[in-house]
Amino acid sequence: MSTAAPAGAASLLAPVVRDLRTDSASDANGDVFRVYEWRAPVPAPVSGDSDVDTPPAPAQVPKAPLIVMHHGAGSSALSFSLAAVRLAQLLAADCASVVAYDARGHGATLCSNETLDMTQLVADLVTIVAAVRRDESQEVVLVGHSMGGSVVVTACPMIKNVVGTAVIDVVEGKFQVVVIPESWHYVQEDVPDKLAATLAEFWTRNQRLVIIKRFPIPPKPSLGGSTTTLSSAQQ
């Protein structure tokens, strides 16, 4: 996989934007994935009158975890943007790198095959992690929203040194670990600060798995076509 040069230095307001091109035997141009990375700047060593904040390279920090976020169907990497900024701030002392990318068939990613096959989506995630991580010793936390939750759980055994997996509002499953009552399906957009705080605590506690759900879950409409109001759904 070849990597286009970053557009500029990482900052809290704007991520580094990269286009990662895969090598494909069937496609001379390969697939191009749009990748965003957030890292919180830290004060640079005092030197003269310079007061510029610069993010240290991950290799300079013992932990420097890589947190990779996979969005849901019909969404994009930028659905995580507010939460990613806050998470990078909360984990600045660990020099965490927060990465999200547009899956094939979504956002600014360009692929010859845009079929959302789970096997292909998992392979894409494995490829992206290998391309953006420092090396295989770097600890990785996988975060997946909805469809992305299924992708990260399936890919977890295929990626070395995954220390945690966070699943946000997956469609399947009835068990919950963290419930965020003021959110709906797009938790990362509805309550980005609260999601970031939950993920930061998840990292610092060195947990292996967290399930983050919104509540209440709206009931399915009846076959007769009647609807249930929000107030009654919350009762």
PDB file of C-alpha atoms in Angstrom:
ATOM      1  CA  MET A   1       0.000   0.000   0.000  1.00  0.00           C
ATOM      2  CA  SER A   2       1.356   3.409  -0.954  1.00  0.00           C
ATOM      3  CA  THR A   3       0.604   6.499   1.116  1.00  0.00           C
ATOM      4  CA  ALA A   4      -0.014   9.987  -0.208  1.00  0.00           C
ATOM      5  CA  ALA A   5       1.753  12.723   1.709  1.00  0.00           C
ATOM      6  CA  PRO A   6      -0.324  14.298   4.503  1.00  0.00           C
ATOM      7  CA  ALA A   7      -1.900  17.616   3.619  1.00  0.00           C
ATOM      8  CA  GLY A   8      -0.529  19.266   6.760  1.00  0.00           C
ATOM      9  CA  ALA A   9       0.172  19.006  10.459  1.00  0.00           C
ATOM     10  CA  ALA A  10      -2.441  17.453  12.712  1.00  0.00           C
ATOM     11  CA  SER A  11      -4.471  19.850  14.824  1.00  0.00           C
ATOM     12  CA  LEU A  12      -7.478  19.702  17.070  1.00  0.00           C
ATOM     13  CA  LEU A  13      -9.750  21.420  14.551  1.00  0.00           C
ATOM     14  CA  ALA A  14      -8.598  19.715  11.373  1.00  0.00           C
ATOM     15  CA  PRO A  15      -7.372  16.146  10.985  1.00  0.00           C
ATOM     16  CA  VAL A  16      -4.536  15.021   8.795  1.00  0.00           C
ATOM     17  CA  VAL A  17      -6.218  13.805   5.605  1.00  0.00           C
ATOM     18  CA  ARG A  18      -4.576  11.029   3.621  1.00  0.00           C
ATOM     19  CA  ASP A  19      -5.496   8.904   0.641  1.00  0.00           C
ATOM     20  CA  LEU A  20      -4.200   5.344   1.013  1.00  0.00           C
ATOM     21  CA  ARG A  21      -3.894   3.401  -2.203  1.00  0.00           C
ATOM     22  CA  THR A  22      -3.971  -0.399  -2.127  1.00  0.00           C
ATOM     23  CA  ASP A  23      -2.097  -2.603  -4.540  1.00  0.00           C
ATOM     24  CA  SER A  24      -4.451  -4.751  -6.583  1.00  0.00           C
ATOM     25  CA  ALA A  25      -3.552  -7.431  -9.107  1.00  0.00           C
ATOM     26  CA  SER A  26      -6.901  -6.955 -10.857  1.00  0.00           C
ATOM     27  CA  ASP A  27      -6.852  -3.155 -10.879  1.00  0.00           C
ATOM     28  CA  ALA A  28      -3.760  -1.251 -11.969  1.00  0.00           C
ATOM     29  CA  ASN A  29      -4.944   1.812 -10.062  1.00  0.00           C
ATOM     30  CA  GLY A  30      -5.865  -0.058  -6.867  1.00  0.00           C
ATOM     31  CA  ASP A  31      -8.423   1.195  -4.345  1.00  0.00           C
ATOM     32  CA  VAL A  32      -8.047   4.586  -2.672  1.00  0.00           C
ATOM     33  CA  PHE A  33      -9.258   4.967   0.924  1.00  0.00           C
ATOM     34  CA  ARG A  34      -9.805   8.368   2.501  1.00  0.00           C
ATOM     35  CA  VAL A  35      -8.256   8.337   5.994  1.00  0.00           C
ATOM     36  CA  TYR A  36      -8.462  10.984   8.715  1.00  0.00           C
ATOM     37  CA  GLU A  37      -6.167  11.181  11.753  1.00  0.00           C
ATOM     38  CA  TRP A  38      -6.498  13.306  14.885  1.00  0.00           C
ATOM     39  CA  ARG A  39      -3.708  13.838  17.436  1.00  0.00           C
ATOM     40  CA  ALA A  40      -3.821  16.421  20.175  1.00  0.00           C
ATOM     41  CA  PRO A  41      -0.903  18.867  20.100  1.00  0.00           C
ATOM     42  CA  VAL A  42       1.209  19.151  23.228  1.00  0.00           C
ATOM     43  CA  PRO A  43       3.445  22.071  24.253  1.00  0.00           C
ATOM     44  CA  ALA A  44       6.753  21.953  22.445  1.00  0.00           C
ATOM     45  CA  PRO A  45       9.989  22.375  24.432  1.00  0.00           C
ATOM     46  CA  VAL A  46      10.694  26.036  25.136  1.00  0.00           C
ATOM     47  CA  SER A  47      13.042  27.349  22.488  1.00  0.00           C
ATOM     48  CA  GLY A  48      13.488  31.089  22.040  1.00  0.00           C
ATOM     49  CA  ASP A  49      10.210  32.914  21.538  1.00  0.00           C
ATOM     50  CA  SER A  50       8.432  29.989  19.854  1.00  0.00           C
ATOM     51  CA  ASP A  51       5.103  29.081  21.418  1.00  0.00           C
ATOM     52  CA  VAL A  52       3.959  26.716  18.670  1.00  0.00           C
ATOM     53  CA  ASP A  53       2.329  23.501  19.832  1.00  0.00           C
ATOM     54  CA  THR A  54       3.322  20.404  17.871  1.00  0.00           C
ATOM     55  CA  PRO A  55       2.193  16.788  18.237  1.00  0.00           C
ATOM     56  CA  PRO A  56       5.109  14.500  19.096  1.00  0.00           C
ATOM     57  CA  ALA A  57       5.646  11.471  16.908  1.00  0.00           C
ATOM     58  CA  PRO A  58       3.955   8.371  18.376  1.00  0.00           C
ATOM     59  CA  ALA A  59       7.294   6.545  18.505  1.00  0.00           C
ATOM     60  CA  GLN A  60       8.485   9.084  21.129  1.00  0.00           C
ATOM     61  CA  VAL A  61       5.814   8.029  23.636  1.00  0.00           C
ATOM     62  CA  PRO A  62       5.741   4.617  25.393  1.00  0.00           C
ATOM     63  CA  LYS A  63       2.026   3.952  24.896  1.00  0.00           C
ATOM     64  CA  ALA A  64       0.878   6.008  21.899  1.00  0.00           C
ATOM     65  CA  PRO A  65      -2.141   3.806  21.198  1.00  0.00           C
ATOM     66  CA  LEU A  66      -3.786   3.706  17.796  1.00  0.00           C
ATOM     67  CA  ILE A  67      -7.573   4.027  17.946  1.00  0.00           C
ATOM     68  CA  VAL A  68      -9.255   3.073  14.665  1.00  0.00           C
ATOM     69  CA  MET A  69     -12.915   3.949  14.110  1.00  0.00           C
ATOM     70  CA  HIS A  70     -15.189   2.259  11.554  1.00  0.00           C
ATOM     71  CA  HIS A  71     -18.453   4.012  10.696  1.00  0.00           C
ATOM     72  CA  GLY A  72     -21.827   2.432   9.935  1.00  0.00           C
ATOM     73  CA  ALA A  73     -23.615   1.841   6.639  1.00  0.00           C
ATOM     74  CA  GLY A  74     -24.555   5.010   4.786  1.00  0.00           C
ATOM     75  CA  SER A  75     -22.306   7.162   6.967  1.00  0.00           C
ATOM     76  CA  SER A  76     -18.678   8.282   6.739  1.00  0.00           C
ATOM     77  CA  ALA A  77     -15.518   8.705   8.783  1.00  0.00           C
ATOM     78  CA  LEU A  78     -16.427  12.310   9.555  1.00  0.00           C
ATOM     79  CA  SER A  79     -19.388  11.134  11.635  1.00  0.00           C
ATOM     80  CA  PHE A  80     -16.698  10.549  14.277  1.00  0.00           C
ATOM     81  CA  SER A  81     -15.033  13.956  13.877  1.00  0.00           C
ATOM     82  CA  LEU A  82     -16.301  15.675  17.052  1.00  0.00           C
ATOM     83  CA  ALA A  83     -15.812  12.574  19.196  1.00  0.00           C
ATOM     84  CA  ALA A  84     -12.353  11.989  17.697  1.00  0.00           C
ATOM     85  CA  VAL A  85     -11.221  15.530  18.543  1.00  0.00           C
ATOM     86  CA  ARG A  86     -12.357  15.148  22.135  1.00  0.00           C
ATOM     87  CA  LEU A  87     -10.885  11.656  22.484  1.00  0.00           C
ATOM     88  CA  ALA A  88      -7.518  12.883  21.202  1.00  0.00           C
ATOM     89  CA  GLN A  89      -7.653  15.645  23.824  1.00  0.00           C
ATOM     90  CA  LEU A  90      -8.493  13.233  26.639  1.00  0.00           C
ATOM     91  CA  LEU A  91      -5.664  10.869  25.670  1.00  0.00           C
ATOM     92  CA  ALA A  92      -3.113  13.557  24.806  1.00  0.00           C
ATOM     93  CA  ALA A  93      -0.797  12.423  27.614  1.00  0.00           C
ATOM     94  CA  ASP A  94      -0.591   9.011  25.927  1.00  0.00           C
ATOM     95  CA  CYS A  95      -0.119  10.641  22.501  1.00  0.00           C
ATOM     96  CA  ALA A  96      -2.990   8.614  21.108  1.00  0.00           C
ATOM     97  CA  SER A  97      -3.633   8.633  17.383  1.00  0.00           C
ATOM     98  CA  VAL A  98      -7.333   8.539  16.504  1.00  0.00           C
ATOM     99  CA  VAL A  99      -8.010   7.353  12.971  1.00  0.00           C
ATOM    100  CA  ALA A 100     -11.224   6.995  10.992  1.00  0.00           C
ATOM    101  CA  TYR A 101     -11.660   6.138   7.336  1.00  0.00           C
ATOM    102  CA  ASP A 102     -14.381   6.043   4.711  1.00  0.00           C
ATOM    103  CA  ALA A 103     -15.298   2.427   4.022  1.00  0.00           C
ATOM    104  CA  ARG A 104     -15.614   1.266   0.437  1.00  0.00           C
ATOM    105  CA  GLY A 105     -18.751   2.638  -1.166  1.00  0.00           C
ATOM    106  CA  HIS A 106     -18.801   5.563   1.261  1.00  0.00           C
ATOM    107  CA  GLY A 107     -17.507   9.112   1.482  1.00  0.00           C
ATOM    108  CA  ALA A 108     -14.408  10.026  -0.519  1.00  0.00           C
ATOM    109  CA  THR A 109     -13.088   6.452  -0.808  1.00  0.00           C
ATOM    110  CA  LEU A 110     -12.843   5.172  -4.390  1.00  0.00           C
ATOM    111  CA  CYS A 111     -13.005   1.427  -5.049  1.00  0.00           C
ATOM    112  CA  SER A 112     -13.638  -0.583  -8.189  1.00  0.00           C
ATOM    113  CA  ASN A 113     -15.803  -2.947  -6.120  1.00  0.00           C
ATOM    114  CA  GLU A 114     -18.209  -1.193  -3.765  1.00  0.00           C
ATOM    115  CA  THR A 115     -20.071  -4.295  -2.603  1.00  0.00           C
ATOM    116  CA  LEU A 116     -20.459  -4.228   1.189  1.00  0.00           C
ATOM    117  CA  ASP A 117     -19.421  -7.830   1.707  1.00  0.00           C
ATOM    118  CA  MET A 118     -18.370  -8.514   5.310  1.00  0.00           C
ATOM    119  CA  THR A 119     -15.296 -10.476   4.245  1.00  0.00           C
ATOM    120  CA  GLN A 120     -14.165  -7.562   2.088  1.00  0.00           C
ATOM    121  CA  LEU A 121     -14.904  -4.946   4.752  1.00  0.00           C
ATOM    122  CA  VAL A 122     -12.891  -6.922   7.297  1.00  0.00           C
ATOM    123  CA  ALA A 123      -9.987  -7.266   4.861  1.00  0.00           C
ATOM    124  CA  ASP A 124     -10.105  -3.505   4.268  1.00  0.00           C
ATOM    125  CA  LEU A 125      -9.894  -2.799   7.996  1.00  0.00           C
ATOM    126  CA  VAL A 126      -6.928  -5.147   8.412  1.00  0.00           C
ATOM    127  CA  THR A 127      -5.189  -3.397   5.505  1.00  0.00           C
ATOM    128  CA  ILE A 128      -5.880   0.101   6.854  1.00  0.00           C
ATOM    129  CA  VAL A 129      -4.590  -0.744  10.329  1.00  0.00           C
ATOM    130  CA  ALA A 130      -1.389  -2.211   8.870  1.00  0.00           C
ATOM    131  CA  ALA A 131      -0.873   0.948   6.807  1.00  0.00           C
ATOM    132  CA  VAL A 132      -1.396   3.527   9.556  1.00  0.00           C
ATOM    133  CA  ARG A 133       0.091   1.851  12.640  1.00  0.00           C
ATOM    134  CA  ARG A 134       3.674   2.498  13.707  1.00  0.00           C
ATOM    135  CA  ASP A 135       4.492  -1.214  13.864  1.00  0.00           C
ATOM    136  CA  GLU A 136       2.926  -4.403  15.214  1.00  0.00           C
ATOM    137  CA  SER A 137       3.977  -3.556  18.766  1.00  0.00           C
ATOM    138  CA  GLN A 138       1.697  -0.513  18.828  1.00  0.00           C
ATOM    139  CA  GLU A 139      -1.432  -1.189  20.844  1.00  0.00           C
ATOM    140  CA  VAL A 140      -4.676  -0.888  18.877  1.00  0.00           C
ATOM    141  CA  VAL A 141      -8.226  -0.153  19.996  1.00  0.00           C
ATOM    142  CA  LEU A 142     -10.951  -0.856  17.434  1.00  0.00           C
ATOM    143  CA  VAL A 143     -14.175   1.181  17.550  1.00  0.00           C
ATOM    144  CA  GLY A 144     -17.143   0.313  15.352  1.00  0.00           C
ATOM    145  CA  HIS A 145     -20.543   1.959  14.976  1.00  0.00           C
ATOM    146  CA  SER A 146     -23.518  -0.144  13.855  1.00  0.00           C
ATOM    147  CA  MET A 147     -22.316  -2.088  10.767  1.00  0.00           C
ATOM    148  CA  GLY A 148     -18.778  -1.078  11.732  1.00  0.00           C
ATOM    149  CA  GLY A 149     -19.270  -2.878  15.043  1.00  0.00           C
ATOM    150  CA  SER A 150     -19.667  -6.182  13.228  1.00  0.00           C
ATOM    151  CA  VAL A 151     -16.600  -5.394  11.126  1.00  0.00           C
ATOM    152  CA  VAL A 152     -14.293  -4.634  14.074  1.00  0.00           C
ATOM    153  CA  VAL A 153     -15.421  -7.659  16.085  1.00  0.00           C
ATOM    154  CA  THR A 154     -14.801  -9.960  13.114  1.00  0.00           C
ATOM    155  CA  ALA A 155     -11.436  -8.361  12.303  1.00  0.00           C
ATOM    156  CA  CYS A 156     -10.158  -8.325  15.883  1.00  0.00           C
ATOM    157  CA  PRO A 157      -8.479 -11.773  15.807  1.00  0.00           C
ATOM    158  CA  MET A 158      -6.756 -10.899  12.522  1.00  0.00           C
ATOM    159  CA  ILE A 159      -4.923  -7.838  13.870  1.00  0.00           C
ATOM    160  CA  LYS A 160      -1.974  -8.185  16.237  1.00  0.00           C
ATOM    161  CA  ASN A 161      -1.934  -6.428  19.608  1.00  0.00           C
ATOM    162  CA  VAL A 162      -5.566  -5.345  19.703  1.00  0.00           C
ATOM    163  CA  VAL A 163      -6.041  -4.421  23.365  1.00  0.00           C
ATOM    164  CA  GLY A 164      -9.673  -3.362  23.209  1.00  0.00           C
ATOM    165  CA  THR A 165     -12.782  -3.360  21.047  1.00  0.00           C
ATOM    166  CA  ALA A 166     -15.623  -0.853  21.454  1.00  0.00           C
ATOM    167  CA  VAL A 167     -18.931  -1.509  19.718  1.00  0.00           C
ATOM    168  CA  ILE A 168     -21.412   1.358  19.402  1.00  0.00           C
ATOM    169  CA  ASP A 169     -25.120   0.629  18.972  1.00  0.00           C
ATOM    170  CA  VAL A 170     -24.828  -2.596  17.040  1.00  0.00           C
ATOM    171  CA  VAL A 171     -28.009  -3.854  15.444  1.00  0.00           C
ATOM    172  CA  GLU A 172     -27.759  -7.338  16.876  1.00  0.00           C
ATOM    173  CA  GLY A 173     -27.415  -8.272  20.542  1.00  0.00           C
ATOM    174  CA  LYS A 174     -29.507  -7.511  23.614  1.00  0.00           C
ATOM    175  CA  PHE A 175     -26.810  -6.959  26.241  1.00  0.00           C
ATOM    176  CA  GLN A 176     -25.512  -3.535  27.201  1.00  0.00           C
ATOM    177  CA  VAL A 177     -22.496  -2.336  29.153  1.00  0.00           C
ATOM    178  CA  VAL A 178     -22.713   1.433  28.777  1.00  0.00           C
ATOM    179  CA  VAL A 179     -26.082   3.089  28.150  1.00  0.00           C
ATOM    180  CA  ILE A 180     -26.263   6.704  26.955  1.00  0.00           C
ATOM    181  CA  PRO A 181     -29.915   7.676  27.420  1.00  0.00           C
ATOM    182  CA  GLU A 182     -29.829  11.056  25.676  1.00  0.00           C
ATOM    183  CA  SER A 183     -28.630   9.638  22.358  1.00  0.00           C
ATOM    184  CA  TRP A 184     -30.160   7.988  19.335  1.00  0.00           C
ATOM    185  CA  HIS A 185     -28.467   5.773  16.759  1.00  0.00           C
ATOM    186  CA  TYR A 186     -25.673   8.182  15.794  1.00  0.00           C
ATOM    187  CA  VAL A 187     -24.169   8.284  19.275  1.00  0.00           C
ATOM    188  CA  GLN A 188     -20.912   9.804  18.032  1.00  0.00           C
ATOM    189  CA  GLU A 189     -22.804  12.777  16.591  1.00  0.00           C
ATOM    190  CA  ASP A 190     -25.462  13.178  19.285  1.00  0.00           C
ATOM    191  CA  VAL A 191     -23.138  13.139  22.319  1.00  0.00           C
ATOM    192  CA  PRO A 192     -19.529  13.256  21.050  1.00  0.00           C
ATOM    193  CA  ASP A 193     -18.044  14.445  24.349  1.00  0.00           C
ATOM    194  CA  LYS A 194     -19.751  11.719  26.350  1.00  0.00           C
ATOM    195  CA  LEU A 195     -18.735   9.042  23.853  1.00  0.00           C
ATOM    196  CA  ALA A 196     -15.126  10.277  23.918  1.00  0.00           C
ATOM    197  CA  ALA A 197     -15.087  10.218  27.727  1.00  0.00           C
ATOM    198  CA  THR A 198     -16.451   6.660  27.715  1.00  0.00           C
ATOM    199  CA  LEU A 199     -13.795   5.511  25.231  1.00  0.00           C
ATOM    200  CA  ALA A 200     -11.009   7.271  27.142  1.00  0.00           C
ATOM    201  CA  GLU A 201     -12.067   5.574  30.371  1.00  0.00           C
ATOM    202  CA  PHE A 202     -12.269   2.279  28.493  1.00  0.00           C
ATOM    203  CA  TRP A 203      -8.655   2.749  27.389  1.00  0.00           C
ATOM    204  CA  THR A 204      -7.284   3.825  30.763  1.00  0.00           C
ATOM    205  CA  ARG A 205      -8.938   0.895  32.538  1.00  0.00           C
ATOM    206  CA  ASN A 206      -7.342  -1.496  30.034  1.00  0.00           C
ATOM    207  CA  GLN A 207     -10.639  -3.245  29.353  1.00  0.00           C
ATOM    208  CA  ARG A 208     -11.066  -5.715  26.509  1.00  0.00           C
ATOM    209  CA  LEU A 209     -14.598  -5.014  25.292  1.00  0.00           C
ATOM    210  CA  VAL A 210     -17.252  -2.371  25.772  1.00  0.00           C
ATOM    211  CA  ILE A 211     -20.725  -2.250  24.266  1.00  0.00           C
ATOM    212  CA  ILE A 212     -22.159   1.266  23.994  1.00  0.00           C
ATOM    213  CA  LYS A 213     -25.902   1.492  23.383  1.00  0.00           C
ATOM    214  CA  ARG A 214     -28.436   4.250  23.016  1.00  0.00           C
ATOM    215  CA  PHE A 215     -31.683   3.941  24.970  1.00  0.00           C
ATOM    216  CA  PRO A 216     -34.603   3.723  24.566  1.00  0.00           C
ATOM    217  CA  ILE A 217     -34.557   1.560  21.468  1.00  0.00           C
ATOM    218  CA  PRO A 218     -37.582   2.579  19.350  1.00  0.00           C
ATOM    219  CA  PRO A 219     -40.065  -0.282  18.921  1.00  0.00           C
ATOM    220  CA  LYS A 220     -40.696  -1.686  15.466  1.00  0.00           C
ATOM    221  CA  PRO A 221     -43.931  -0.498  13.805  1.00  0.00           C
ATOM    222  CA  SER A 222     -46.752  -3.031  13.951  1.00  0.00           C
ATOM    223  CA  LEU A 223     -47.811  -4.903  10.821  1.00  0.00           C
ATOM    224  CA  GLY A 224     -51.036  -2.903  10.839  1.00  0.00           C
ATOM    225  CA  GLY A 225     -49.079   0.264  10.095  1.00  0.00           C
ATOM    226  CA  SER A 226     -49.690   2.038  13.407  1.00  0.00           C
ATOM    227  CA  THR A 227     -46.854   4.026  14.920  1.00  0.00           C
ATOM    228  CA  THR A 228     -45.598   4.494  18.464  1.00  0.00           C
ATOM    229  CA  THR A 229     -44.905   7.991  19.749  1.00  0.00           C
ATOM    230  CA  LEU A 230     -41.602   8.884  21.366  1.00  0.00           C
ATOM    231  CA  SER A 231     -43.244   9.498  24.726  1.00  0.00           C
ATOM    232  CA  SER A 232     -44.869   6.086  24.781  1.00  0.00           C
ATOM    233  CA  ALA A 233     -41.646   4.414  23.642  1.00  0.00           C
ATOM    234  CA  GLN A 234     -39.877   5.872  26.668  1.00  0.00           C
ATOM    235  CA  GLN A 235     -42.411   4.573  29.162  1.00  0.00           C
TER     236      GLN A 235
END
